[in-house]
mmCIF file of C-alpha atoms and ligand atoms in Angstrom:
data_model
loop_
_atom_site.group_PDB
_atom_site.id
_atom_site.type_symbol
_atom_site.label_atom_id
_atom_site.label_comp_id
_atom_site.label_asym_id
_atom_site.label_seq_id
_atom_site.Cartn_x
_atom_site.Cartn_y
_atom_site.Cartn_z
ATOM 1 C CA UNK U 1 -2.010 -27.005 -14.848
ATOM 2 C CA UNK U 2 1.268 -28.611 -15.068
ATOM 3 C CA UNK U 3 2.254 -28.338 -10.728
ATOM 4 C CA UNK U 4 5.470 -30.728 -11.663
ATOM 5 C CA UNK U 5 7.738 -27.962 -12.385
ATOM 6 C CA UNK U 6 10.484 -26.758 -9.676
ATOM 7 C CA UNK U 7 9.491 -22.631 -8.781
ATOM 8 C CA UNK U 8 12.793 -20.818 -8.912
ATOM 9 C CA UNK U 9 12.793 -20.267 -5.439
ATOM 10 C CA UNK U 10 12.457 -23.702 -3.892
ATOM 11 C CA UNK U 11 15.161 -24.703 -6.464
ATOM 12 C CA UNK U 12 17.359 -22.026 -5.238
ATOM 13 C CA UNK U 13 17.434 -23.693 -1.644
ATOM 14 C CA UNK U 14 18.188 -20.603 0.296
ATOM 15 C CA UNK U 15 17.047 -20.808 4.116
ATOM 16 C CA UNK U 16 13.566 -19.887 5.350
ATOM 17 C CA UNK U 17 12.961 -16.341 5.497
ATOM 18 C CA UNK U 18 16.130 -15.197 3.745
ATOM 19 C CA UNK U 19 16.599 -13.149 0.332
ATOM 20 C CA UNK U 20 17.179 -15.281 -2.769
ATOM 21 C CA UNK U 21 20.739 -15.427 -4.225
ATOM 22 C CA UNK U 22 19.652 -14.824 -7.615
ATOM 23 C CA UNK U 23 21.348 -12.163 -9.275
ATOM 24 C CA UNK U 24 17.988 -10.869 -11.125
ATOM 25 C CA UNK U 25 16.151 -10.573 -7.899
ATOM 26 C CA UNK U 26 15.886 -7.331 -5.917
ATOM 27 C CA UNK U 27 17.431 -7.607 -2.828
ATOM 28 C CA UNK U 28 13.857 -5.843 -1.610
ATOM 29 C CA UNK U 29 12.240 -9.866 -1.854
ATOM 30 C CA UNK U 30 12.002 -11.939 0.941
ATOM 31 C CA UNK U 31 11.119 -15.771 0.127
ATOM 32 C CA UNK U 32 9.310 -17.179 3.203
ATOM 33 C CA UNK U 33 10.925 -20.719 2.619
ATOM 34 C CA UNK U 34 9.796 -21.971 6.448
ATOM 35 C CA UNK U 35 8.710 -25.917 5.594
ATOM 36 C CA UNK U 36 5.034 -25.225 6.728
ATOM 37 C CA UNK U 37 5.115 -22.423 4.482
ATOM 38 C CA UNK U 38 6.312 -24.830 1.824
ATOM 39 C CA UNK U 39 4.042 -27.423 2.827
ATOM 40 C CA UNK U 40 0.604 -25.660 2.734
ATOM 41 C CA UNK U 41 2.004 -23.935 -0.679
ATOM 42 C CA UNK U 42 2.388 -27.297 -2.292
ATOM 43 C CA UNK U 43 -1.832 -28.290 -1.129
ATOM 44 C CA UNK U 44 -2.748 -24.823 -2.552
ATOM 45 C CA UNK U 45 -1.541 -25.368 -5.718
ATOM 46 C CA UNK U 46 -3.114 -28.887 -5.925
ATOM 47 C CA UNK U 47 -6.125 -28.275 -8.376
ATOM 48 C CA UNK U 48 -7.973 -30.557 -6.203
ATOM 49 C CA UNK U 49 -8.023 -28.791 -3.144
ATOM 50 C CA UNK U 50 -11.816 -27.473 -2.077
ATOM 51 C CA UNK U 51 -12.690 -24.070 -1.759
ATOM 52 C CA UNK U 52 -12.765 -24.805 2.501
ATOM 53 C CA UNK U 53 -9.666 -25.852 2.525
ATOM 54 C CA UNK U 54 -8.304 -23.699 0.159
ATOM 55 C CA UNK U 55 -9.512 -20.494 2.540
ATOM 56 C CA UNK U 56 -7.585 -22.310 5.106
ATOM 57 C CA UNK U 57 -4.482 -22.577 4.199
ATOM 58 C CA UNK U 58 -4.575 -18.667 2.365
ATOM 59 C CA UNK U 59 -5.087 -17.804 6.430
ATOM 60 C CA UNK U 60 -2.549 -20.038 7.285
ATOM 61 C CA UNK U 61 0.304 -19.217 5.452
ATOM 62 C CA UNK U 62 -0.635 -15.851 5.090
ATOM 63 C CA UNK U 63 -0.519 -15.943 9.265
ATOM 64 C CA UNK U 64 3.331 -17.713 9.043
ATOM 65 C CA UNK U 65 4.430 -14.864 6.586
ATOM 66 C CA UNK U 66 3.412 -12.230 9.027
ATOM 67 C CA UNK U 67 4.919 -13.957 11.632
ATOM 68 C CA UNK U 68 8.269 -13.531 9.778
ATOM 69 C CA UNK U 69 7.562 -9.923 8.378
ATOM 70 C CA UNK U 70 6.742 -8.658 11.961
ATOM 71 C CA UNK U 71 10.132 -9.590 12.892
ATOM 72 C CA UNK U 72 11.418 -6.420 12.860
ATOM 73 C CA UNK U 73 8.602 -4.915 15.240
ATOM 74 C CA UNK U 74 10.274 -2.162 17.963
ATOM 75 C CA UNK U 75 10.312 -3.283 21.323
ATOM 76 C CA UNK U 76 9.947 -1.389 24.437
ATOM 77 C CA UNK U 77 10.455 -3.184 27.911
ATOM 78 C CA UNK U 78 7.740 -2.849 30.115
ATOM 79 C CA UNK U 79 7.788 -4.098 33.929
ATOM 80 C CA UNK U 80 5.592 -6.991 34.778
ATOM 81 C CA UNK U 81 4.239 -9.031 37.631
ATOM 82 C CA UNK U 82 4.352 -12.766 37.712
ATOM 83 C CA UNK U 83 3.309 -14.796 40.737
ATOM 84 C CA UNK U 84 6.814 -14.847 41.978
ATOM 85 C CA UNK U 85 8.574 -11.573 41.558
ATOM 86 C CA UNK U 86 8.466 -8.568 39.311
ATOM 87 C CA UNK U 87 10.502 -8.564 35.937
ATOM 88 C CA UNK U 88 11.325 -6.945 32.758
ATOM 89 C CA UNK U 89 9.378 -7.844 29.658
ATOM 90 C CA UNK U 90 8.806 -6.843 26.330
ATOM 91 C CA UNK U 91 6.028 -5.192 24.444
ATOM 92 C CA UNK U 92 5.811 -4.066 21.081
ATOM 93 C CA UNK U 93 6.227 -0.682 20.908
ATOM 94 C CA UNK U 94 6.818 0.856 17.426
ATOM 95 C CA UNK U 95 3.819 2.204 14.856
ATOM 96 C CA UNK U 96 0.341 1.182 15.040
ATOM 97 C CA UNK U 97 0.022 -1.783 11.858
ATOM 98 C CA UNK U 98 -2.771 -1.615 9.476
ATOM 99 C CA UNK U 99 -3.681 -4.906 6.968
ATOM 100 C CA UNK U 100 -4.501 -3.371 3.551
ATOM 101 C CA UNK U 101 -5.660 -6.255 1.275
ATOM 102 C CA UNK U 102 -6.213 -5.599 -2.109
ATOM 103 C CA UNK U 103 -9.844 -6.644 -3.132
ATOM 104 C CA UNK U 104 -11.206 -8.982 -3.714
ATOM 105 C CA UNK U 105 -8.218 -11.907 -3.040
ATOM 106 C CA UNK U 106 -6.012 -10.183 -0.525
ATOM 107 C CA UNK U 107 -9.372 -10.380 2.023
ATOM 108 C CA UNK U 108 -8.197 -14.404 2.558
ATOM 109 C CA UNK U 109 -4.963 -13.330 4.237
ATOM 110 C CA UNK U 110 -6.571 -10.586 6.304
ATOM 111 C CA UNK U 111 -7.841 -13.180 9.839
ATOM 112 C CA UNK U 112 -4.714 -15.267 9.727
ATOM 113 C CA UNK U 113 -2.867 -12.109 10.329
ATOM 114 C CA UNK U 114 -5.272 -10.573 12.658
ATOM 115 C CA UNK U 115 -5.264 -13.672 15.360
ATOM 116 C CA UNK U 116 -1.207 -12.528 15.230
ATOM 117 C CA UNK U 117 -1.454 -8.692 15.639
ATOM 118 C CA UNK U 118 -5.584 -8.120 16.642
ATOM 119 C CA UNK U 119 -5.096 -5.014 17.323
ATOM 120 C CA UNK U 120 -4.009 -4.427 13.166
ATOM 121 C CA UNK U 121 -6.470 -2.068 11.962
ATOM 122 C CA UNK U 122 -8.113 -2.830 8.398
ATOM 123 C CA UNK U 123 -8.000 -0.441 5.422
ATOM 124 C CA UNK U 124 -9.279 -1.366 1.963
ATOM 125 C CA UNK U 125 -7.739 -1.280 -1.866
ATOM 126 C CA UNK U 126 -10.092 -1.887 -4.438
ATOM 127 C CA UNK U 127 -8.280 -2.657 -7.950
ATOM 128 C CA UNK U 128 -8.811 -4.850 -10.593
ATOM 129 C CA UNK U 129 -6.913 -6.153 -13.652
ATOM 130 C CA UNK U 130 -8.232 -5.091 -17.108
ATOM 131 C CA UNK U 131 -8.681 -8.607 -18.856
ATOM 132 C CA UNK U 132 -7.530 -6.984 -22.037
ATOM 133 C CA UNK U 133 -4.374 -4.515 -20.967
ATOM 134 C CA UNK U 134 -3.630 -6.502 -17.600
ATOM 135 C CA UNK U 135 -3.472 -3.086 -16.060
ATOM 136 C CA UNK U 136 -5.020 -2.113 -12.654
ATOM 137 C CA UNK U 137 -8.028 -0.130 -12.539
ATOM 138 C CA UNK U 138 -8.723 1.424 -9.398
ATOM 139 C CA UNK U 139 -12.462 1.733 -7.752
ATOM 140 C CA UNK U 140 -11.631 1.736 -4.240
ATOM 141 C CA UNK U 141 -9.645 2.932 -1.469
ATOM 142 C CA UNK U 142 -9.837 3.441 2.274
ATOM 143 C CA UNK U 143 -7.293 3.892 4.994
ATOM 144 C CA UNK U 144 -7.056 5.484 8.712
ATOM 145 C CA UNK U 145 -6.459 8.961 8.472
ATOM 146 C CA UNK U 146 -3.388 9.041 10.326
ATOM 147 C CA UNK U 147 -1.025 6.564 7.629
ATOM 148 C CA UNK U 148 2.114 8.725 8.506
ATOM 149 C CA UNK U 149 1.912 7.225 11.842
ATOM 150 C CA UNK U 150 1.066 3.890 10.840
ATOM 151 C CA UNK U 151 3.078 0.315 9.345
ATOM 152 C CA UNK U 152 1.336 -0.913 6.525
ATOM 153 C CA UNK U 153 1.324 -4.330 5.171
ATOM 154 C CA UNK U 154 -0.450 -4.910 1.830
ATOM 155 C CA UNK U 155 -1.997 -8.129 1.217
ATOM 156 C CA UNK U 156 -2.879 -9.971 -2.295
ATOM 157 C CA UNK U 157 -2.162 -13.823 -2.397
ATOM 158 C CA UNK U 158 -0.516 -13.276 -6.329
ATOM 159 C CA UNK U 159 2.268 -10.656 -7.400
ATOM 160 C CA UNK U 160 1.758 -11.204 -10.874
ATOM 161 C CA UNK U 161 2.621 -8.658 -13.433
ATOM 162 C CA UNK U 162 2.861 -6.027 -10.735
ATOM 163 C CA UNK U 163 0.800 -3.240 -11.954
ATOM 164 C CA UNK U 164 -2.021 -3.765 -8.961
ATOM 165 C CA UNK U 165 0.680 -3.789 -6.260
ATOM 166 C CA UNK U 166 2.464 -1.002 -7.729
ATOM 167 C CA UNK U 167 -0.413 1.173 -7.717
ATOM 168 C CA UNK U 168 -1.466 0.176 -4.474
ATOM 169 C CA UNK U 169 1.562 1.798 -2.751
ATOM 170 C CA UNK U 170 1.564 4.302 -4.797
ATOM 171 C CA UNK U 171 -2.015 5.189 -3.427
ATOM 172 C CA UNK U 172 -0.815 4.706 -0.133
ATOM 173 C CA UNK U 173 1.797 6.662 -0.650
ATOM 174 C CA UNK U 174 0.075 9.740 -1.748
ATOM 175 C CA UNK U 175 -2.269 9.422 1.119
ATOM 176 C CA UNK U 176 0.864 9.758 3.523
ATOM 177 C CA UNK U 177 2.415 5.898 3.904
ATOM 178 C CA UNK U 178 6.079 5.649 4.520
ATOM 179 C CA UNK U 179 6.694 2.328 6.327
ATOM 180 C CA UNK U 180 4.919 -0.510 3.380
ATOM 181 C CA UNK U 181 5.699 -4.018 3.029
ATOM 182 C CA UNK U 182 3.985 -6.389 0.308
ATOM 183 C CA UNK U 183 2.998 -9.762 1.501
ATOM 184 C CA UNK U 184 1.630 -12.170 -1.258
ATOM 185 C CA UNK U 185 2.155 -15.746 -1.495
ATOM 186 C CA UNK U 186 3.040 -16.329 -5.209
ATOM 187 C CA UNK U 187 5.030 -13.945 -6.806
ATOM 188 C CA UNK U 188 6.493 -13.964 -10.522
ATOM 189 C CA UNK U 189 9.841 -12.671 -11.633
ATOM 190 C CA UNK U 190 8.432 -9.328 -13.906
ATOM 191 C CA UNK U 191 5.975 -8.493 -10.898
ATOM 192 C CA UNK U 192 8.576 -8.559 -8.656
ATOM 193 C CA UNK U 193 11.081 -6.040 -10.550
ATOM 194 C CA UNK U 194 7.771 -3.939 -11.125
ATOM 195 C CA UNK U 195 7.219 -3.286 -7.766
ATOM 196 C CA UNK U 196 10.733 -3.270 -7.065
ATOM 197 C CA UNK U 197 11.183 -0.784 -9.490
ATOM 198 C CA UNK U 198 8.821 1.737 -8.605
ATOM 199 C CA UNK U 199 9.448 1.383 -4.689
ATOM 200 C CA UNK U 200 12.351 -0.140 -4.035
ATOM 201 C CA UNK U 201 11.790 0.645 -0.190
ATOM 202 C CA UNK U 202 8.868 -2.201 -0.020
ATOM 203 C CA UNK U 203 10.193 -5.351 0.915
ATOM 204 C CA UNK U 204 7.964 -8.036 -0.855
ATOM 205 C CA UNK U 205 7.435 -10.972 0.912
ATOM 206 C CA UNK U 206 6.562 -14.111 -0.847
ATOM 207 C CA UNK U 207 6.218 -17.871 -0.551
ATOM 208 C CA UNK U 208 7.384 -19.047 -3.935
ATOM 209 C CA UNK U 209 8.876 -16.757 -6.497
ATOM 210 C CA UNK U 210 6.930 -18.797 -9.690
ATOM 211 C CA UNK U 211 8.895 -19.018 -13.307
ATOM 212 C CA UNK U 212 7.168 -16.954 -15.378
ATOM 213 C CA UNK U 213 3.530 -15.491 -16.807
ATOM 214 C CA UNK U 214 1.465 -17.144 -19.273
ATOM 215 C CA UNK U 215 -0.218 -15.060 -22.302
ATOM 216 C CA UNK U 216 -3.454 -14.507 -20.220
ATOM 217 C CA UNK U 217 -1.762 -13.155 -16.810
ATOM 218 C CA UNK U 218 -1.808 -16.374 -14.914
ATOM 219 C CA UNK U 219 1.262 -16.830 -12.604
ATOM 220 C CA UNK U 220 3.118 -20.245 -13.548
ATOM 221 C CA UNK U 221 3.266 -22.870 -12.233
ATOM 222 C CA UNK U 222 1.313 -20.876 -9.743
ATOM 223 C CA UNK U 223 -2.002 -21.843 -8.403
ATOM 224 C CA UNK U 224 -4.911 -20.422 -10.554
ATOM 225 C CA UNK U 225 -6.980 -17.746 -9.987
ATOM 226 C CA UNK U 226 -6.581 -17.044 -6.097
ATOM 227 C CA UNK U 227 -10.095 -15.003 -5.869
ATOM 228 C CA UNK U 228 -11.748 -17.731 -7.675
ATOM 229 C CA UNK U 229 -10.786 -19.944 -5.465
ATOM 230 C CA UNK U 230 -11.160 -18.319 -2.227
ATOM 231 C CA UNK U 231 -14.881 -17.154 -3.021
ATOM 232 C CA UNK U 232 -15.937 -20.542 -4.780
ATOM 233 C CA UNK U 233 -16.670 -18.324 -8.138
ATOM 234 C CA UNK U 234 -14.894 -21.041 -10.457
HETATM 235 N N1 URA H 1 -4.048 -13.502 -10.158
HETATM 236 C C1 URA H 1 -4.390 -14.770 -9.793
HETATM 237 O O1 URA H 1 -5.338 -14.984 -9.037
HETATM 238 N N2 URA H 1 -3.643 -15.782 -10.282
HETATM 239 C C2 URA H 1 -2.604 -15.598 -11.112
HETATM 240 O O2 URA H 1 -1.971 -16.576 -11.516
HETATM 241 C C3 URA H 1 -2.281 -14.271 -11.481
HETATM 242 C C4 URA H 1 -3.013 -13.249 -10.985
#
């Protein structure tokens, strides 16, 4: 895998957290450009990285991305108590969050972003890509009952050609989701106009938006496959 070439994104040099100045990107993608973020990217990548460590740093950077896609959380003020005197704080106040990874590689981001927002309930996707068409075929979902009421934040560590993510919100959707964001940590150019495409109201959250597919699916210079290497399945 040839990791010496310079993802648009980092090249672009825009500050952490902000939208890319690129003319061809939606204005729907965050890049999460935060140096940790950068820093754990650049040991994922590395083909030499073990499967423990690897898992790691999937919770860890998937944990720093929701840290900057939960900015936007409503606040209420609530009184409080301290040893001294009573004050005004602040709690979080707006819809109840729910994590939905997409199976089986969106499961590594799922406890990084649970020690940030525990009380996050879980829901499931289960898609996979077609080898042959590259398009997602879906064999599971689950979701609390209540999604009108609820934030969603989809999980799956690569935004390649788009199809899986598409469909994803578009199966949250139908079961009653407004309020979706996509969190992955690679991302490539045609996945993110796919999903930006068909729902322009998810912002898509990324680490690195990657230059391009190969023939086979495989975001470049990306980092492999991401299930593979979270499970140990190589
Ligand atoms: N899924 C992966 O795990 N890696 C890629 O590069 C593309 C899709």
């Amino acid at each position: 895998m040839d990791t010496t070439s310079t993802p648009d994104a980092v090249a672009q040099g825009h500050a952490h957290g902000s939208a890319p100045t690129n003319a061809d990107t939606p204005a729907s993608l965050v890049v999460v450009r935060h140096p940790l973020v950068q820093h754990k990217l650049a040991l994922l990548r590395d083909r030499r990285t073990p499967t423990k460590i690897f898992k790691e740093l999937v919770d860890e950077i998937a944990m720093l991305m929701a840290y900057e896609a939960t900015a936007d959380l409503a606040l209420a003020e609530v009184s409080v108590e301290t040893p001294l005197e009573r004050t005004v704080g602040h709690e979080v106040s707006g819809k109840k969050l729910t994590l939905v990874p997409i199976l089986r590689a969106g499961l590594g981001m799922v406890e990084g972003i649970l020690r940030l927002v525990p009380a996050a309930r879980v829901g499931h996707i289960g898609l996979y890509r077609d080898h042959d068409t590259l398009e997602p075929v879906d064999y599971y979902f689950k979701v609390p009952g209540d999604a009108a009421e609820r934030d969603f934040f989809v999980l799956d560590p690569m935004l390649a050609t788009g199809g899986s993510a598409a469909s994803a919100v578009t199966s949250l959707k139908r079961a009653g989701a407004t309020r979706i964001k996509f969190l992955c940590l690679v991302a490539a150019p045609v996945g993110v106009r796919r999903l930006a495409e068909a729902h322009p109201d998810v912002t898509i959250y990324c680490a690195s938006l990657d230059r391009e597919l190969n023939p086979q699916g495989y975001i470049l210079p990306g980092l492999g496959d991401a299930g593979d290497r979270l499970f140990g399945t190589r």
